[in-house]
């Protein structure tokens, strides 16, 4: 995959852009600025401050674990700033594809559920429903209410701006990939088809579990979570089903060329967004569930942990199908008599 995505040298007369355009500079500035509130809070907590942490919060019970966890999340959010710079600087064009694609895929997977989930929670509250907070569950507050608005609002800005920057970057560097219609894509191999079918079949378990929870069932839920379900809980389960459906649909469309009249970018986008949200968010929930600091009094059940593991497998399988499709498309572009990867728009032609 990486060899197929690394651009060839730019043709004479089409040098790579060395100075980012005005819109890209604005997007980069907003991305960096949106990281600062989160980083400031985390660094303050590491230093011992209790700003935004109310008395009785479980965060105060495990000082050492909180420091380690906050240090990790500081590094993760700092990586967003590095990505914003990489996507807008000349040296970013020379970065190996895998070194950019993997962090962007992970960032997509972690930010997408927040970008969809937090507005959904606000909508539930605006319509008079209950949300997963101290006021509606009756438990000790985890953080002050304003912290969630500041942090999640920053994450949404990061996701929007970073996504736009990556779209512009990919258009310039790999603009030939994903052009045309699904029917024009290179046929998938047997391994890709098996991966897509396996991912779709595996998705039935976590999707069924989430649908049961969305309909009010407590099957597979720990006692504390079952007792504290609020209006936004059901909405978030439906969103989880949506991520699984996007991943499965994207993989099958790429592998079997379903939806032949659709633009080729549609299944690629579904596979990218769906696999990232399914795999990376499940991995994050799995890791956080293993620590002693948690918003619930009991850890996840075996059924929930199994769903996390299955979702990680689904995400990896669909990502593999997407990688194979990109490599096949790039190879067809070269051998089919078209321009080589890196030429035309990939070398900076028509950059915004």
Short mmCIF file of C-alpha atoms in Angstrom, two decimals:
data_model
loop_
_atom_site.label_atom_id
_atom_site.label_comp_id
_atom_site.label_asym_id
_atom_site.label_seq_id
_atom_site.Cartn_x
_atom_site.Cartn_y
_atom_site.Cartn_z
CA UNK A 1 0.00 0.00 0.00
CA UNK A 2 2.69 2.44 0.96
CA UNK A 3 4.62 2.02 -2.26
CA UNK A 4 1.48 2.68 -4.26
CA UNK A 5 0.71 5.85 -2.39
CA UNK A 6 4.17 7.42 -2.46
CA UNK A 7 4.14 10.00 -5.24
CA UNK A 8 6.63 10.07 -8.06
CA UNK A 9 8.75 13.20 -8.52
CA UNK A 10 6.77 16.16 -9.80
CA UNK A 11 7.06 16.85 -13.53
CA UNK A 12 9.05 19.87 -14.62
CA UNK A 13 7.09 23.07 -14.25
CA UNK A 14 4.83 21.69 -11.52
CA UNK A 15 6.80 22.05 -8.28
CA UNK A 16 5.16 20.98 -5.05
CA UNK A 17 3.59 23.84 -3.15
CA UNK A 18 6.03 25.12 -0.52
CA UNK A 19 3.75 27.74 1.06
CA UNK A 20 0.24 26.67 2.13
CA UNK A 21 -2.68 28.59 0.71
CA UNK A 22 -4.72 31.00 2.82
CA UNK A 23 -7.55 28.53 3.55
CA UNK A 24 -5.06 25.88 4.61
CA UNK A 25 -3.29 28.28 6.94
CA UNK A 26 -6.64 29.16 8.51
CA UNK A 27 -7.56 25.49 8.92
CA UNK A 28 -4.15 24.78 10.45
CA UNK A 29 -4.47 27.70 12.87
CA UNK A 30 -7.96 26.61 13.96
CA UNK A 31 -6.76 23.03 14.42
CA UNK A 32 -3.88 24.10 16.65
CA UNK A 33 -6.03 26.57 18.60
CA UNK A 34 -8.72 23.93 19.20
CA UNK A 35 -6.11 21.68 20.81
CA UNK A 36 -4.99 24.27 23.36
CA UNK A 37 -7.93 24.10 25.85
CA UNK A 38 -7.67 20.32 26.11
CA UNK A 39 -3.88 20.36 26.42
CA UNK A 40 -4.03 23.13 29.01
CA UNK A 41 -6.51 21.22 31.16
CA UNK A 42 -4.54 17.99 30.94
CA UNK A 43 -1.23 19.65 31.79
CA UNK A 44 -2.89 21.43 34.72
CA UNK A 45 -4.23 18.12 36.05
CA UNK A 46 -0.83 16.49 35.66
CA UNK A 47 0.67 19.36 37.68
CA UNK A 48 -1.86 18.75 40.47
CA UNK A 49 -4.57 21.30 39.69
CA UNK A 50 -8.20 20.39 40.31
CA UNK A 51 -9.71 22.87 37.88
CA UNK A 52 -12.85 21.36 36.41
CA UNK A 53 -12.73 18.36 38.79
CA UNK A 54 -15.44 18.48 41.49
CA UNK A 55 -15.10 17.04 44.97
CA UNK A 56 -15.99 13.36 45.06
CA UNK A 57 -14.88 12.68 41.49
CA UNK A 58 -13.33 9.26 40.93
CA UNK A 59 -10.47 11.04 39.17
CA UNK A 60 -9.16 12.05 42.59
CA UNK A 61 -8.99 8.47 43.85
CA UNK A 62 -6.09 7.29 41.69
CA UNK A 63 -3.54 10.07 41.35
CA UNK A 64 -0.85 7.95 39.70
CA UNK A 65 -3.17 6.44 37.13
CA UNK A 66 -4.61 9.85 36.32
CA UNK A 67 -1.14 11.26 35.66
CA UNK A 68 -0.24 8.39 33.33
CA UNK A 69 -3.57 8.54 31.49
CA UNK A 70 -3.39 12.31 31.09
CA UNK A 71 0.17 12.10 29.81
CA UNK A 72 -0.90 9.62 27.14
CA UNK A 73 -3.83 11.79 26.04
CA UNK A 74 -1.61 14.88 25.95
CA UNK A 75 0.68 13.06 23.51
CA UNK A 76 -2.32 11.96 21.45
CA UNK A 77 -3.69 15.49 21.14
CA UNK A 78 -0.22 16.88 20.45
CA UNK A 79 -0.06 14.43 17.54
CA UNK A 80 -3.01 16.31 16.02
CA UNK A 81 -0.86 19.45 15.89
CA UNK A 82 1.93 17.48 14.22
CA UNK A 83 -0.54 16.15 11.65
CA UNK A 84 -1.83 19.66 10.94
CA UNK A 85 1.74 20.81 10.28
CA UNK A 86 2.52 17.77 8.16
CA UNK A 87 -0.54 18.35 5.99
CA UNK A 88 0.39 21.98 5.28
CA UNK A 89 4.17 21.98 4.92
CA UNK A 90 6.40 21.07 2.00
CA UNK A 91 8.18 18.39 4.05
CA UNK A 92 4.81 16.72 4.52
CA UNK A 93 4.82 15.81 0.82
CA UNK A 94 7.95 13.72 1.40
CA UNK A 95 6.56 11.87 4.41
CA UNK A 96 6.13 8.11 3.82
CA UNK A 97 2.47 7.36 3.18
CA UNK A 98 2.07 4.89 6.04
CA UNK A 99 3.46 7.42 8.52
CA UNK A 100 0.61 9.77 7.62
CA UNK A 101 -2.23 7.39 6.80
CA UNK A 102 -2.12 5.32 9.99
CA UNK A 103 -2.30 8.29 12.42
CA UNK A 104 -4.98 9.94 10.28
CA UNK A 105 -7.01 6.73 10.28
CA UNK A 106 -6.69 6.50 14.06
CA UNK A 107 -7.60 10.18 14.47
CA UNK A 108 -10.64 9.65 12.25
CA UNK A 109 -11.70 6.67 14.31
CA UNK A 110 -11.39 8.49 17.63
CA UNK A 111 -12.89 11.82 16.57
CA UNK A 112 -15.81 10.61 14.44
CA UNK A 113 -17.85 9.13 17.35
CA UNK A 114 -17.33 12.36 19.31
CA UNK A 115 -18.29 14.55 16.37
CA UNK A 116 -21.52 12.57 15.95
CA UNK A 117 -22.18 11.66 19.57
CA UNK A 118 -21.77 14.99 21.36
CA UNK A 119 -24.23 16.89 19.12
CA UNK A 120 -26.62 13.96 19.53
CA UNK A 121 -26.37 14.31 23.31
CA UNK A 122 -27.05 18.04 23.05
CA UNK A 123 -30.07 17.32 20.86
CA UNK A 124 -31.41 14.81 23.37
CA UNK A 125 -31.06 17.34 26.16
CA UNK A 126 -32.64 20.11 24.07
CA UNK A 127 -35.64 17.87 23.43
CA UNK A 128 -36.08 17.24 27.14
CA UNK A 129 -34.37 13.87 27.34
CA UNK A 130 -31.85 12.73 29.94
CA UNK A 131 -28.13 12.46 29.33
CA UNK A 132 -25.28 10.55 30.93
CA UNK A 133 -24.43 13.17 33.55
CA UNK A 134 -24.56 13.54 37.31
CA UNK A 135 -27.88 15.41 37.20
CA UNK A 136 -29.70 12.59 35.43
CA UNK A 137 -27.92 9.52 36.86
CA UNK A 138 -27.65 10.64 40.48
CA UNK A 139 -24.02 9.62 40.87
CA UNK A 140 -21.10 11.80 41.93
CA UNK A 141 -20.07 14.17 39.10
CA UNK A 142 -17.03 13.02 37.13
CA UNK A 143 -16.12 16.47 35.79
CA UNK A 144 -17.69 19.90 35.89
CA UNK A 145 -20.26 20.30 33.12
CA UNK A 146 -18.34 23.08 31.34
CA UNK A 147 -15.36 20.78 30.81
CA UNK A 148 -17.31 18.55 28.44
CA UNK A 149 -18.40 21.51 26.31
CA UNK A 150 -14.86 22.88 26.07
CA UNK A 151 -13.18 19.54 25.40
CA UNK A 152 -15.72 18.03 23.00
CA UNK A 153 -16.20 21.33 21.22
CA UNK A 154 -12.44 21.39 20.63
CA UNK A 155 -12.50 17.80 19.38
CA UNK A 156 -15.23 18.62 16.87
CA UNK A 157 -13.21 21.55 15.51
CA UNK A 158 -10.13 19.34 15.32
CA UNK A 159 -12.02 16.68 13.41
CA UNK A 160 -13.55 19.11 10.92
CA UNK A 161 -10.35 21.05 10.22
CA UNK A 162 -8.05 18.04 10.17
CA UNK A 163 -10.45 16.21 7.87
CA UNK A 164 -10.54 19.12 5.42
CA UNK A 165 -6.76 19.43 5.48
CA UNK A 166 -6.36 15.73 4.80
CA UNK A 167 -8.86 15.87 1.94
CA UNK A 168 -6.91 18.70 0.32
CA UNK A 169 -3.61 16.92 0.91
CA UNK A 170 -4.91 13.63 -0.53
CA UNK A 171 -6.30 15.45 -3.58
CA UNK A 172 -2.91 16.96 -4.28
CA UNK A 173 -0.79 13.89 -3.59
CA UNK A 174 -3.07 11.01 -4.59
CA UNK A 175 -5.70 12.73 -6.70
CA UNK A 176 -5.76 9.89 -9.22
CA UNK A 177 -6.97 7.42 -6.58
CA UNK A 178 -10.74 7.09 -6.26
CA UNK A 179 -11.64 8.80 -9.50
CA UNK A 180 -14.38 7.43 -11.73
CA UNK A 181 -17.20 5.08 -10.78
CA UNK A 182 -17.29 1.93 -8.71
CA UNK A 183 -17.80 -0.18 -11.85
CA UNK A 184 -14.46 1.08 -13.19
CA UNK A 185 -12.49 -0.08 -10.16
CA UNK A 186 -10.00 -2.90 -10.49
CA UNK A 187 -11.53 -6.31 -9.62
CA UNK A 188 -10.82 -7.40 -6.08
CA UNK A 189 -8.85 -10.53 -5.35
CA UNK A 190 -10.13 -13.54 -3.43
CA UNK A 191 -8.46 -12.46 -0.20
CA UNK A 192 -10.12 -9.03 -0.29
CA UNK A 193 -13.53 -10.60 -0.92
CA UNK A 194 -13.09 -13.01 1.98
CA UNK A 195 -12.04 -10.15 4.25
CA UNK A 196 -15.10 -8.11 3.29
CA UNK A 197 -17.48 -11.03 3.81
CA UNK A 198 -15.85 -11.92 7.15
CA UNK A 199 -16.09 -8.32 8.34
CA UNK A 200 -19.78 -8.11 7.37
CA UNK A 201 -20.55 -11.41 9.10
CA UNK A 202 -18.68 -10.43 12.26
CA UNK A 203 -20.50 -7.09 12.35
CA UNK A 204 -23.76 -8.91 13.02
CA UNK A 205 -22.80 -9.60 16.63
CA UNK A 206 -21.92 -6.07 17.84
CA UNK A 207 -24.69 -4.59 15.69
CA UNK A 208 -27.28 -6.94 17.18
CA UNK A 209 -26.01 -6.18 20.69
CA UNK A 210 -26.25 -2.42 20.11
CA UNK A 211 -29.72 -2.74 18.59
CA UNK A 212 -30.90 -4.72 21.61
CA UNK A 213 -29.58 -1.99 23.89
CA UNK A 214 -31.19 0.70 21.73
CA UNK A 215 -34.53 -1.10 22.09
CA UNK A 216 -34.26 -1.25 25.89
CA UNK A 217 -32.73 -4.67 26.50
CA UNK A 218 -30.10 -5.09 29.23
CA UNK A 219 -28.57 -8.24 27.74
CA UNK A 220 -24.79 -8.01 28.03
CA UNK A 221 -24.84 -4.80 30.10
CA UNK A 222 -23.27 -4.60 33.54
CA UNK A 223 -25.64 -3.76 36.38
CA UNK A 224 -24.40 -0.20 36.87
CA UNK A 225 -24.70 0.74 33.20
CA UNK A 226 -28.12 -0.89 32.96
CA UNK A 227 -29.33 1.12 35.95
CA UNK A 228 -27.94 4.41 34.64
CA UNK A 229 -29.20 4.34 31.08
CA UNK A 230 -30.36 7.74 29.89
CA UNK A 231 -31.95 9.07 26.73
CA UNK A 232 -28.65 9.71 24.99
CA UNK A 233 -27.54 6.11 25.67
CA UNK A 234 -30.09 4.80 23.18
CA UNK A 235 -29.14 7.37 20.55
CA UNK A 236 -25.45 6.51 20.89
CA UNK A 237 -26.19 2.81 20.36
CA UNK A 238 -27.92 3.63 17.08
CA UNK A 239 -24.87 5.63 16.02
CA UNK A 240 -22.66 2.63 16.84
CA UNK A 241 -24.79 0.50 14.52
CA UNK A 242 -24.30 3.16 11.85
CA UNK A 243 -20.50 2.92 12.10
CA UNK A 244 -20.69 -0.86 11.77
CA UNK A 245 -23.01 -0.58 8.77
CA UNK A 246 -20.69 1.92 7.09
CA UNK A 247 -17.67 -0.33 7.59
CA UNK A 248 -19.43 -3.45 6.32
CA UNK A 249 -21.00 -1.64 3.35
CA UNK A 250 -17.74 0.04 2.36
CA UNK A 251 -15.84 -3.24 2.46
CA UNK A 252 -18.43 -5.13 0.43
CA UNK A 253 -18.76 -2.35 -2.14
CA UNK A 254 -15.01 -2.27 -2.65
CA UNK A 255 -14.65 -6.05 -2.81
CA UNK A 256 -17.64 -6.83 -5.06
CA UNK A 257 -18.08 -3.47 -6.82
CA UNK A 258 -21.59 -3.04 -5.51
CA UNK A 259 -23.28 0.27 -6.27
CA UNK A 260 -21.57 0.32 -9.64
CA UNK A 261 -22.92 3.75 -10.64
CA UNK A 262 -21.68 5.47 -7.48
CA UNK A 263 -18.48 7.55 -7.44
CA UNK A 264 -15.53 5.40 -6.38
CA UNK A 265 -14.86 7.75 -3.47
CA UNK A 266 -18.13 6.72 -1.78
CA UNK A 267 -17.10 3.17 -0.76
CA UNK A 268 -13.60 4.42 0.06
CA UNK A 269 -15.05 7.04 2.39
CA UNK A 270 -17.42 4.52 4.00
CA UNK A 271 -14.59 2.07 4.54
CA UNK A 272 -12.27 4.76 5.91
CA UNK A 273 -14.77 6.33 8.32
CA UNK A 274 -16.50 3.10 9.29
CA UNK A 275 -13.40 0.98 9.90
CA UNK A 276 -11.71 3.76 11.85
CA UNK A 277 -14.71 4.46 14.08
CA UNK A 278 -15.38 0.76 14.68
CA UNK A 279 -11.82 -0.35 15.39
CA UNK A 280 -10.19 2.64 17.06
CA UNK A 281 -13.11 3.60 19.28
CA UNK A 282 -13.51 -0.01 20.40
CA UNK A 283 -9.78 -0.18 21.15
CA UNK A 284 -10.02 3.02 23.20
CA UNK A 285 -13.03 1.78 25.17
CA UNK A 286 -11.30 -1.54 25.76
CA UNK A 287 -8.14 0.11 27.10
CA UNK A 288 -9.99 2.58 29.33
CA UNK A 289 -12.18 -0.18 30.75
CA UNK A 290 -9.11 -1.94 32.12
CA UNK A 291 -8.06 0.93 34.38
CA UNK A 292 -9.31 1.61 37.92
CA UNK A 293 -10.69 5.06 36.97
CA UNK A 294 -14.08 4.77 35.35
CA UNK A 295 -17.38 6.59 35.37
CA UNK A 296 -19.27 3.43 36.23
CA UNK A 297 -18.92 1.32 39.33
CA UNK A 298 -18.53 -1.97 37.48
CA UNK A 299 -16.42 -2.94 34.52
CA UNK A 300 -17.86 -4.10 31.20
CA UNK A 301 -19.23 -7.61 30.90
CA UNK A 302 -17.68 -10.40 28.86
CA UNK A 303 -20.26 -9.76 26.13
CA UNK A 304 -19.23 -6.11 25.91
CA UNK A 305 -15.51 -6.89 25.87
CA UNK A 306 -16.12 -9.50 23.16
CA UNK A 307 -17.92 -6.87 21.08
CA UNK A 308 -14.89 -4.57 21.42
CA UNK A 309 -12.57 -7.35 20.23
CA UNK A 310 -14.84 -8.21 17.30
CA UNK A 311 -15.09 -4.56 16.31
CA UNK A 312 -11.30 -4.22 16.24
CA UNK A 313 -11.09 -7.25 13.93
CA UNK A 314 -13.82 -5.81 11.69
CA UNK A 315 -12.03 -2.47 11.41
CA UNK A 316 -8.72 -4.10 10.51
CA UNK A 317 -10.34 -6.35 7.88
CA UNK A 318 -12.17 -3.46 6.20
CA UNK A 319 -9.05 -1.29 6.35
CA UNK A 320 -7.15 -4.10 4.61
CA UNK A 321 -9.78 -4.21 1.86
CA UNK A 322 -9.50 -0.45 1.45
CA UNK A 323 -5.71 -0.61 1.30
CA UNK A 324 -5.87 -3.32 -1.33
CA UNK A 325 -8.34 -1.26 -3.39
CA UNK A 326 -6.09 1.79 -3.25
CA UNK A 327 -3.05 -0.21 -4.29
CA UNK A 328 -4.92 -1.91 -7.12
CA UNK A 329 -6.27 1.43 -8.34
CA UNK A 330 -2.83 3.00 -8.29
CA UNK A 331 -1.31 0.02 -10.12
CA UNK A 332 -4.02 0.09 -12.77
CA UNK A 333 -3.37 3.81 -13.26
CA UNK A 334 0.28 3.10 -14.04
CA UNK A 335 -0.07 -0.04 -16.16
CA UNK A 336 -3.20 1.11 -17.97
CA UNK A 337 -1.44 3.91 -19.78
CA UNK A 338 -2.57 6.76 -17.53
CA UNK A 339 -0.45 9.16 -15.58
CA UNK A 340 1.80 7.81 -12.89
CA UNK A 341 1.00 8.41 -9.23
CA UNK A 342 2.22 11.84 -8.28
CA UNK A 343 1.64 13.46 -11.65
CA UNK A 344 -0.99 16.06 -12.47
CA UNK A 345 -2.94 17.25 -9.44
CA UNK A 346 -0.86 15.07 -7.11
CA UNK A 347 2.14 17.24 -7.89
CA UNK A 348 0.35 20.43 -6.98
CA UNK A 349 -1.64 21.16 -10.13
CA UNK A 350 -4.76 23.10 -9.27
CA UNK A 351 -4.00 23.18 -5.54
CA UNK A 352 -6.28 25.37 -3.54
#
